[in-house]
Amino acid sequence: MDIYFLPKDELTELIEILRETGKVFWTRERDLPSNLENIRTIRIEELDEEYIMDYRVPGLRAYDIFKSFLLPLNFKVAEYPDKKWIDVELNAKKTVLLGLKSCDLVAFSMLDAVFLEDPEFMDPFYKKNRESIVIVSSDCSRIGDSCFCNLLGNTPYATSGFDLNISEVSDGYLLESGSPLGEEILEELSLPGARKKGIEERDKRREKVLKDLEKQNSKFLKAFSDLSKLVSEGYYRDEGWEPGSTCVSCGACTNVCPVCYCFTLFDRFDKKGEKSKRFMVWDSCQYKGFSQMAGGMNPRFPMMERFKNRYYHKFFRFYERYGKYKCTGCGRCIDNCLGDIDMREVLASVKIGKVVK
Amino acid sequence: MDNIYYPRGTVVTDIKEDTPTIKTFHFELDEPLTYKAGQFMQLTVPGIGEAPFTPSSCPGEVREMEITVLQTGRVTDALHNEIKVGDRLGLRGPFGKGYPMERFAGKEILIVGGGVGLAPLRSLIYALFDRIDDFKKISICYGAKTPHDLCFRDEFDEWTKKPNTSLNLTIDNPHPDWDGTVGLVTCLLEKERIDVDIKNSYVVSCGPEVMLKFVTLKLMDVGFKANQIYLSMNRRMSCGIGKCARCNIGPYYLCKDGPDMCYEDIKDYPNVFE
């Protein structure tokens, strides 16, 4: 796809077109007291006219996740008894998401694998939500302390998975479309093609951020390249899990993870007690009751068994089923951990090899 | 678009009390469905929720189905205490792979059940009876806490009348109403008691996980190989379709790849037995 140039002061025009396309949610960097870390000040929120004029796409991923737009915290999936299957109507109204980073898009592609591309059991609710969103992503222009997407083979800029991608350069933005819809939006803006100089600057900026990431994470490089051994040789051994010992099973890591999708189905009567409703609710493999059965048996009772299970799922089971690690390297689990656990340090510490019985 | 979370309607046409804590519910389905031995259903009690059960009735293309339920949790409490003949419940499924019946063909089949664990095995037993000439022998070993906890007692005579079929029973502790074998079900698997051509057989077992553990150890001890042993690994499940991610052992989702797993496939992974 071609790349176009958007002068700095015309970003508002792009935003206006996005508003015509659907309801816009953007990431916005807020002015908050400086004792809060930089990432926490970038939040996803509904577009607010007050800020359109001064709006700049944040240079870093948001503190929140976009998962909720595809899999809300809880939503009704069935009402019964009913004579026929509940109809899932397609949402005509689009939702435009602005400011996603490469890691957010990688997360979407993983959720797609589970909920959309499963030939046997496609999730109609996910499909509906997925088809109603318009993705406007942007390059990272800086890195957070917890960012480690490079260790998982991802980049701090997106090359696919978006309708439109925004790259900030010194005198404006480069816009690249990744879908017919993105193309339409660009046509409406009737922009000049990007100059070679502009593209070179974009590539240089991208290179710089990637270098920063590589520098920040260099000491973990081996741990992550060893992950392929985990898959080929089987499972983790029971050694080296000490960095996880401060886990308190709060479930924050899974709730802020853009790819964790564990859920439970919860039924209840409506207020009149006539119809039953079934909800799909976020769950967490870190909760004690997650695998607990009627009668009290719990195959993963000790905290550490649940802690390990999360890593098994991300770096072994998911890989076996879908051919990729279920981690984008966004680092949100690190930012939010009450036990101050850093996934990179855990992976650097555990020993790889088949379980010896 | 099909809604994978929506339960299909079914009506309870009979409830039979097997033991003081186990009831068999007979259903008539709104729409016929086809299921294989070992596949399971998610049974919905309206407003309460779902729980996974392998039917205890004969598999195939069916309009009716039986599910045998031990009272032990929220959904099963509701089933036992509130559900009456004529009530409407919901069903999703069938889910899971089912037993590898083709692999079983031509072999001796040893069935080891404990307590309500005989319920899903009853479905397998019927499936085996359906084509009994394909199997050399069917040996059923079944144990329960007391004589009154044995399920399907009224069918035992019929089972043992089938050609090449044997049934051995045991109860955990001596009981005034019992003059048969006393001991855990593993005692029926002792080398001197087990009457099976070990090299030419498959074992299928279902029961509490602690029983499965000791049954497996005993079977390995008397000479079975891990690839001859199929265990019914019934863990907590919610979606039934390999998405909600709670019922796994190693890379397998028990709801999608099981719930009956070949011991060979799972033995090296953590948390196989509690």
XYZ file of C-alpha atoms in Angstrom:
631
model
C 0.000 0.000 0.000
C 1.109 3.529 -0.650
C 2.244 5.872 2.065
C 0.900 9.400 2.313
C 1.950 12.545 4.111
C -0.307 14.360 6.555
C 0.889 17.786 7.697
C 0.972 18.223 11.466
C -1.952 20.660 11.632
C -4.205 18.406 9.572
C -4.428 15.586 12.108
C -7.772 17.039 13.188
C -9.099 16.444 9.687
C -8.205 12.787 9.931
C -9.928 12.632 13.286
C -13.046 14.251 11.827
C -13.205 11.579 9.120
C -12.741 8.880 11.746
C -15.649 10.374 13.684
C -17.795 10.052 10.586
C -16.730 6.429 10.288
C -17.855 5.473 13.787
C -17.589 6.135 17.478
C -13.976 6.926 18.230
C -12.005 5.700 21.224
C -8.485 7.028 21.412
C -5.486 6.733 23.633
C -4.569 10.036 25.183
C -1.699 11.125 27.305
C -3.003 13.001 30.287
C -1.357 15.548 32.482
C -1.154 13.747 35.762
C 1.100 14.246 38.734
C 4.644 13.346 37.813
C 4.996 10.691 40.490
C 2.938 8.358 38.300
C 4.896 6.442 35.718
C 4.593 7.575 32.146
C 2.586 4.587 30.937
C -0.124 5.042 33.530
C -0.921 8.457 32.131
C -1.858 7.028 28.733
C -5.435 5.867 28.859
C -8.040 4.639 26.418
C -11.085 6.881 26.463
C -13.934 7.988 24.304
C -12.897 10.863 22.074
C -13.451 14.163 23.794
C -13.962 17.213 21.588
C -12.229 19.378 24.093
C -8.920 17.760 23.284
C -9.152 17.359 19.516
C -7.229 20.520 18.674
C -4.210 19.626 20.795
C -4.416 15.882 20.264
C -1.233 13.960 19.652
C -1.094 10.209 19.291
C 0.840 8.978 22.344
C 4.248 7.522 21.592
C 3.698 4.504 23.813
C 1.084 1.828 24.397
C -1.835 2.678 26.657
C -2.088 1.595 30.258
C -5.428 -0.071 29.436
C -6.061 -2.864 26.977
C -8.194 -2.970 23.859
C -9.278 -6.557 24.587
C -12.492 -5.233 26.133
C -13.697 -4.038 22.744
C -13.675 -7.638 21.506
C -14.359 -9.493 24.745
C -16.098 -7.189 27.214
C -15.640 -7.904 30.917
C -19.014 -9.597 30.907
C -21.707 -9.831 28.302
C -24.825 -11.827 27.617
C -24.334 -14.743 25.254
C -27.683 -16.470 25.639
C -31.173 -16.077 26.950
C -33.149 -19.248 27.366
C -35.468 -21.038 27.097
C -36.070 -19.848 23.619
C -37.340 -21.802 20.685
C -34.439 -21.063 18.423
C -30.811 -20.152 18.592
C -30.237 -16.599 19.662
C -29.560 -14.462 16.636
C -26.373 -12.583 16.658
C -26.954 -9.507 14.616
C -24.081 -7.769 13.017
C -23.337 -4.375 14.379
C -23.731 -1.849 11.616
C -22.186 0.821 13.780
C -18.430 0.909 13.654
C -16.126 1.563 16.551
C -12.901 3.315 15.652
C -9.903 2.586 17.833
C -7.109 5.128 17.565
C -3.644 4.787 19.010
C -3.147 1.036 19.167
C 0.451 -0.075 19.090
C 1.992 -3.016 17.353
C 1.657 -5.113 20.511
C -2.086 -4.427 20.611
C -2.442 -5.650 17.036
C -0.410 -8.781 17.732
C -2.808 -9.436 20.613
C -5.804 -9.152 18.281
C -4.278 -11.653 15.892
C -3.893 -14.137 18.767
C -7.454 -13.666 19.953
C -8.552 -14.142 16.334
C -6.819 -17.512 16.307
C -8.864 -18.676 19.283
C -12.260 -17.115 18.697
C -12.475 -16.507 14.959
C -10.248 -18.934 13.113
C -11.246 -22.072 15.013
C -12.999 -23.964 12.202
C -15.066 -25.991 14.640
C -16.229 -23.424 17.159
C -16.237 -19.867 15.888
C -17.442 -17.378 18.475
C -20.228 -15.314 16.891
C -20.004 -12.535 19.482
C -16.310 -12.078 18.981
C -16.807 -12.088 15.227
C -19.442 -9.409 15.509
C -17.237 -7.188 17.629
C -14.172 -7.834 15.535
C -15.920 -6.875 12.332
C -17.225 -3.649 13.781
C -13.897 -2.175 14.803
C -11.701 0.067 12.712
C -8.059 -0.033 13.680
C -5.885 3.051 13.485
C -2.506 2.120 14.884
C 0.625 4.166 15.393
C 4.355 3.653 15.790
C 5.974 3.719 19.207
C 8.233 6.729 19.518
C 9.591 5.740 22.912
C 9.746 2.665 25.112
C 8.466 1.859 28.577
C 10.573 0.180 31.253
C 8.445 -2.918 30.974
C 8.338 -3.117 27.171
C 9.885 -6.252 25.678
C 8.086 -6.895 22.411
C 11.410 -7.335 20.625
C 12.140 -10.460 22.688
C 9.109 -12.122 21.127
C 10.024 -11.177 17.593
C 7.642 -8.238 17.477
C 8.468 -4.684 16.527
C 7.485 -1.347 18.102
C 5.713 -0.481 14.860
C 3.000 -2.352 13.017
C 3.406 -3.695 9.515
C 0.000 -5.346 9.198
C -3.278 -5.851 11.009
C -4.425 -2.209 10.802
C -6.821 -0.248 8.658
C -4.594 2.770 8.977
C -1.195 3.288 10.565
C 0.209 6.601 11.703
C 3.949 7.284 11.919
C 4.995 10.578 13.384
C 7.820 12.393 11.582
C 9.282 15.845 12.263
C 6.858 17.920 10.206
C 3.767 15.741 10.347
C 2.611 12.161 9.947
C 3.001 9.377 7.438
C -0.208 7.463 6.878
C -0.285 3.948 5.549
C -3.438 2.034 4.791
C -3.743 -1.664 5.442
C -7.273 -2.306 4.217
C -9.807 -1.067 1.672
C -11.424 0.983 4.441
C -8.106 2.607 5.279
C -7.649 3.334 1.609
C -11.049 5.027 1.486
C -10.188 7.232 4.430
C -6.946 8.275 2.778
C -8.721 9.046 -0.469
C -11.093 11.298 1.371
C -8.180 13.224 2.823
C -6.571 13.468 -0.646
C -3.051 13.692 0.660
C 0.222 13.919 -1.203
C 2.384 10.808 -1.346
C 5.095 10.617 1.274
C 8.507 11.809 0.157
C 11.452 9.492 0.196
C 13.039 11.672 2.878
C 9.980 11.281 5.081
C 9.976 7.519 4.736
C 13.670 7.411 5.526
C 13.043 9.463 8.650
C 10.233 7.103 9.681
C 12.469 4.085 9.195
C 15.240 5.752 11.174
C 12.883 6.527 14.043
C 11.589 2.973 14.014
C 15.119 1.628 13.998
C 16.018 3.846 16.952
C 13.119 2.643 19.107
C 13.878 -0.971 18.247
C 17.523 -0.405 19.199
C 16.437 1.087 22.525
C 14.333 -1.993 23.167
C 17.166 -4.319 22.274
C 19.460 -2.448 24.623
C 16.951 -2.487 27.456
C 16.282 -6.213 27.092
C 19.665 -7.529 26.007
C 20.219 -9.528 29.167
C 16.999 -11.450 28.591
C 17.700 -12.320 24.980
C 18.927 -15.821 25.764
C 15.986 -16.657 27.998
C 13.573 -15.851 25.208
C 15.501 -17.539 22.441
C 15.513 -20.626 24.678
C 11.733 -20.659 24.562
C 11.893 -22.685 21.361
C 13.624 -25.391 23.403
C 10.730 -25.373 25.796
C 8.457 -26.303 22.953
C 10.722 -28.896 21.389
C 11.840 -30.532 24.623
C 8.584 -30.501 26.467
C 7.897 -28.837 29.742
C 9.586 -26.717 32.337
C 11.316 -28.496 35.128
C 10.427 -27.639 38.670
C 13.462 -25.461 39.152
C 14.104 -21.767 39.087
C 10.633 -20.446 39.752
C 11.741 -18.340 42.743
C 11.100 -14.981 41.029
C 7.427 -15.925 41.067
C 7.280 -16.680 44.765
C 5.883 -13.246 45.635
C 2.721 -13.908 43.611
C -0.454 -13.293 45.603
C -2.869 -14.754 43.010
C -4.582 -11.400 42.552
C -5.130 -12.013 38.862
C -3.969 -8.542 37.826
C -1.545 -9.983 35.273
C -4.255 -11.854 33.409
C -6.759 -9.045 33.611
C -4.399 -6.498 32.091
C -3.017 -8.962 29.563
C -4.183 -8.116 26.055
C -4.199 -11.805 25.101
C -5.390 -13.606 28.218
C -8.895 -14.720 27.374
C -9.875 -17.280 30.028
C -13.539 -16.902 30.786
C -16.372 -18.629 32.523
C -20.024 -18.943 31.636
C -22.294 -17.653 34.352
C -26.053 -18.233 34.442
C -28.734 -16.431 36.363
C -32.453 -15.802 36.223
C -33.864 -12.473 35.143
C -35.599 -10.455 37.846
C -38.977 -12.084 37.203
C -37.445 -15.524 37.449
C -38.847 -16.490 34.046
C -35.905 -16.444 31.709
C -32.343 -17.425 32.315
C -29.455 -15.427 31.065
C -25.993 -16.684 30.341
C -23.019 -14.378 30.569
C -19.493 -14.784 29.393
C -17.310 -13.359 32.160
C -13.569 -12.810 32.337
C -11.916 -15.317 34.608
C -8.320 -15.735 35.700
C -6.239 -18.891 35.865
C -4.577 -17.292 38.877
C -7.697 -17.499 41.036
C -7.861 -20.403 43.427
C -11.310 -21.442 42.240
C -10.409 -21.442 38.568
C -9.942 -25.198 38.294
C -11.608 -26.228 41.529
C -14.289 -28.834 41.053
C -17.473 -29.716 42.817
C -16.458 -31.892 45.728
C -13.426 -29.706 46.412
C -10.768 -31.331 44.287
C -8.392 -28.836 42.762
C -5.660 -29.970 40.387
C -3.899 -26.629 40.722
C -4.305 -25.746 44.329
C -0.924 -24.398 45.430
C -0.362 -20.847 44.196
C 2.811 -21.870 42.411
C 0.964 -24.457 40.313
C -1.313 -21.748 39.023
C 1.573 -19.375 38.517
C 3.432 -21.928 36.423
C 0.290 -22.812 34.524
C 0.087 -19.277 33.204
C 3.575 -19.582 31.746
C 2.861 -23.059 30.391
C -0.179 -21.718 28.676
C 1.581 -18.734 27.188
C 4.776 -20.360 26.060
C 3.922 -23.999 25.551
C 0.284 -24.936 25.164
C -0.692 -21.964 23.050
C 2.374 -22.435 20.895
C 1.521 -26.095 20.372
C -1.988 -25.207 19.265
C -1.524 -21.976 17.403
C 2.154 -21.774 16.465
C 2.957 -18.635 18.412
C 3.716 -17.572 21.967
C 0.737 -16.073 23.703
C 2.586 -12.950 24.775
C 3.023 -9.672 22.974
C 5.770 -8.316 25.227
C 3.675 -5.283 26.145
C 4.761 -5.524 29.783
C 1.407 -4.621 31.320
C 1.633 -7.640 33.631
C 4.902 -6.256 34.942
C 3.500 -2.769 35.525
C 0.543 -4.091 37.472
C 2.012 -6.915 39.527
C 1.458 -6.582 43.259
C 4.276 -9.036 43.840
C 6.641 -6.985 41.683
C 7.201 -9.962 39.393
C 8.862 -9.380 36.040
C 8.019 -11.994 33.433
C 11.430 -11.511 31.824
C 13.164 -12.374 35.073
C 10.984 -15.428 35.588
C 11.774 -16.781 32.140
C 15.461 -16.090 32.653
C 15.393 -18.061 35.881
C 13.413 -21.220 35.111
C 15.253 -24.232 33.815
C 14.133 -25.815 30.609
C 13.711 -29.504 30.088
C 11.228 -32.293 30.388
C 9.650 -32.923 33.744
C 11.522 -35.730 35.455
C 9.292 -38.021 37.456
C -24.760 -17.587 12.893
C -24.786 -20.462 15.350
C -24.436 -19.509 18.966
C -22.003 -21.933 20.573
C -23.094 -20.903 24.074
C -26.824 -21.442 23.666
C -28.276 -24.577 25.280
C -30.721 -26.696 23.309
C -33.944 -27.594 25.010
C -34.656 -30.934 26.581
C -37.335 -32.241 28.907
C -36.912 -34.548 31.894
C -39.108 -37.621 31.336
C -37.964 -39.818 34.196
C -35.801 -39.657 37.303
C -34.480 -42.824 38.828
C -32.740 -42.971 42.184
C -29.727 -45.242 41.730
C -28.257 -44.728 45.174
C -28.978 -42.255 47.980
C -26.648 -39.737 46.290
C -26.901 -40.702 42.628
C -29.843 -40.161 40.303
C -30.254 -40.983 36.637
C -32.182 -38.403 34.635
C -33.899 -39.484 31.469
C -34.275 -36.771 28.827
C -36.215 -36.348 25.656
C -34.382 -33.989 23.326
C -36.121 -31.274 21.307
C -33.843 -32.082 18.389
C -32.063 -35.401 17.801
C -28.312 -35.450 18.142
C -25.485 -37.851 17.474
C -22.791 -38.619 19.975
C -20.013 -41.143 20.372
C -19.127 -43.139 23.459
C -16.958 -40.964 25.682
C -18.210 -37.638 24.372
C -19.820 -35.390 26.944
C -22.634 -32.870 27.230
C -22.943 -29.592 29.093
C -26.186 -29.847 31.029
C -27.850 -26.563 31.932
C -30.102 -26.075 34.916
C -31.883 -22.809 34.113
C -30.635 -19.890 36.131
C -28.102 -22.045 37.970
C -25.551 -22.957 35.349
C -23.906 -25.755 33.465
C -21.937 -28.830 34.401
C -20.296 -31.388 32.123
C -21.577 -34.971 32.084
C -20.891 -37.919 29.854
C -24.257 -39.538 29.141
C -24.756 -42.943 30.716
C -27.039 -44.152 27.918
C -26.189 -45.843 24.649
C -24.497 -43.512 22.156
C -25.507 -43.051 18.520
C -28.133 -40.936 16.848
C -30.558 -40.339 19.683
C -33.744 -38.558 20.649
C -33.411 -39.640 24.238
C -30.538 -39.619 26.638
C -29.691 -40.546 30.203
C -27.333 -38.671 32.452
C -26.366 -40.076 35.834
C -25.531 -37.480 38.438
C -23.854 -37.606 41.839
C -24.985 -34.830 44.142
C -21.839 -32.921 44.895
C -21.960 -29.251 43.856
C -24.140 -26.308 42.897
C -25.586 -27.641 39.640
C -25.930 -31.204 40.887
C -27.601 -29.981 44.094
C -30.185 -28.222 41.965
C -30.628 -31.321 39.805
C -31.204 -33.519 42.825
C -33.297 -31.171 44.916
C -35.299 -29.087 42.473
C -35.671 -30.831 39.145
C -38.837 -32.852 38.608
C -40.204 -34.927 35.752
C -41.525 -32.541 33.136
C -38.999 -29.775 33.828
C -37.102 -28.302 30.936
C -33.314 -28.214 31.005
C -30.688 -27.258 28.433
C -27.963 -29.194 26.688
C -24.903 -28.189 24.708
C -22.704 -30.655 22.928
C -21.628 -33.310 22.307
C -18.058 -32.260 23.053
C -14.760 -34.096 23.166
C -13.261 -36.865 21.118
C -14.851 -40.028 22.451
C -13.139 -43.382 22.824
C -11.034 -44.722 19.943
C -13.472 -47.554 19.215
C -11.594 -48.589 16.087
C -8.429 -49.077 18.098
C -10.382 -51.163 20.593
C -11.751 -53.492 17.902
C -10.418 -57.026 18.068
C -9.046 -56.531 21.584
C -10.062 -57.412 25.099
C -11.520 -54.443 26.937
C -11.029 -54.060 30.663
C -13.348 -51.529 32.241
C -12.505 -50.200 35.686
C -15.067 -48.021 37.396
C -15.433 -46.425 40.784
C -18.656 -45.041 42.246
C -20.524 -42.779 39.866
C -17.617 -43.311 37.470
C -19.524 -46.287 36.124
C -22.046 -43.884 34.578
C -20.008 -42.802 31.533
C -18.604 -46.322 31.318
C -22.142 -47.668 31.041
C -22.434 -45.712 27.817
C -19.239 -47.381 26.606
C -20.452 -50.785 27.796
C -23.629 -50.372 25.721
C -21.559 -49.285 22.729
C -19.386 -52.380 23.125
C -22.468 -54.624 23.509
C -23.824 -53.120 20.301
C -21.036 -54.756 18.322
C -19.930 -57.363 20.790
C -18.473 -59.683 18.145
C -15.781 -57.074 17.460
C -14.286 -57.555 20.914
C -12.619 -60.625 22.302
C -13.756 -60.055 25.820
C -15.296 -57.412 28.049
C -14.207 -57.476 31.696
C -15.863 -55.018 34.018
C -14.375 -54.259 37.441
C -16.477 -52.007 39.580
C -16.080 -50.736 43.099
C -18.146 -48.510 45.369
C -18.134 -47.453 49.008
C -21.019 -49.666 50.135
C -23.347 -52.121 48.382
C -25.951 -49.353 48.305
C -23.588 -47.071 46.377
C -23.327 -49.420 43.410
C -25.063 -47.859 40.390
C -27.126 -49.796 37.854
C -27.382 -52.892 40.069
C -30.577 -53.998 38.367
C -28.720 -54.282 35.065
C -25.806 -56.412 36.227
C -27.531 -59.733 35.491
C -28.274 -58.629 31.975
C -24.657 -57.555 31.444
C -23.172 -60.819 32.592
C -25.499 -62.750 30.280
C -23.728 -61.196 27.293
C -21.147 -63.445 25.628
C -17.536 -63.091 26.816
C -18.511 -60.579 29.444
C -17.550 -60.670 33.099
C -18.390 -58.404 35.991
C -16.417 -58.214 39.231
C -17.639 -56.101 42.090
C -16.060 -54.887 45.285
C -16.984 -52.553 48.104
C -14.564 -50.551 50.213
C -15.410 -51.918 53.668
C -17.233 -54.964 55.045
C -20.996 -54.449 55.137
C -23.839 -56.612 56.502
C -25.604 -56.573 53.129
C -22.552 -57.785 51.237
C -20.944 -61.185 50.877
C -18.737 -60.378 47.875
C -15.238 -58.974 47.561
C -14.193 -56.270 49.999
C -11.422 -53.807 49.151
C -10.634 -50.932 46.820
C -11.214 -51.530 43.145
C -7.489 -52.086 42.652
C -7.833 -55.392 44.502
C -9.727 -56.723 41.475
C -6.669 -55.924 39.364
C -4.169 -58.017 41.315
C -2.113 -60.268 39.096
C -3.678 -63.448 40.434
C -7.230 -62.150 40.020
C -7.099 -60.333 36.736
C -8.246 -62.573 33.928
C -7.180 -60.545 30.916
C -4.721 -61.169 28.099
C -2.668 -58.126 29.049
C -0.771 -57.836 25.789
C -3.974 -57.863 23.779
C -6.158 -55.475 25.656
C -7.081 -51.909 26.417
C -8.204 -50.551 29.761
C -10.735 -47.789 30.229
C -11.160 -46.318 33.677
C -13.380 -43.700 35.225
C -13.736 -42.667 38.830
C -12.361 -40.179 41.320
C -8.895 -38.965 40.352
C -7.281 -40.553 43.360
C -8.729 -43.880 42.230
C -7.493 -43.326 38.674
C -4.035 -42.754 40.068
C -3.903 -46.005 41.987
C -5.637 -47.952 39.224
C -2.991 -46.693 36.800
C -0.153 -47.612 39.136
C -1.630 -51.067 39.654
C -2.159 -51.608 35.930
C 1.418 -50.610 35.148
C 2.508 -52.887 37.948
C 0.757 -55.944 36.501
C 2.220 -55.305 33.071
C 0.028 -52.913 31.133
C 1.746 -50.249 29.028
C 0.804 -46.584 29.317
C -0.563 -46.620 25.766
C -3.103 -49.296 26.693
C -4.674 -47.231 29.457
C -7.468 -44.710 28.861
C -8.410 -42.493 31.755
C -11.487 -40.370 32.037
C -9.976 -37.056 33.121
C -12.968 -35.038 34.122
C -11.818 -31.644 35.185
C -13.703 -28.464 35.716
C -14.898 -27.226 32.355
C -16.894 -24.240 31.281
C -16.950 -23.666 27.545
C -16.533 -27.278 26.382
C -14.880 -26.085 23.194
C -11.228 -25.510 24.018
C -11.462 -21.795 24.650
C -11.941 -20.959 28.307
C -8.639 -22.680 29.074
C -9.124 -24.326 32.466
C -9.309 -28.073 31.832
C -5.862 -28.603 30.437
C -3.217 -31.194 31.053
C -0.016 -30.315 29.266
C -0.904 -29.164 25.747
C -4.277 -30.894 25.816
C -7.649 -29.405 26.564
C -9.610 -32.218 28.143
C -12.853 -30.822 26.777
C -11.634 -30.924 23.203
C -8.960 -33.635 23.178
C -10.504 -35.779 25.912
C -12.063 -36.107 28.349
C -10.729 -39.646 28.047
C -7.001 -39.477 27.597
C -4.489 -42.151 26.797
C -2.162 -42.250 29.799
C 0.813 -42.382 27.458
C -0.055 -38.918 26.144
C -0.404 -37.187 29.497
C 1.885 -39.043 31.878
C 4.833 -36.655 31.623
C 2.930 -33.474 32.355
C 2.386 -31.815 35.718
C -0.910 -32.017 37.613
C -2.074 -35.236 35.951
C -3.256 -36.530 39.275
C -4.059 -34.212 42.129
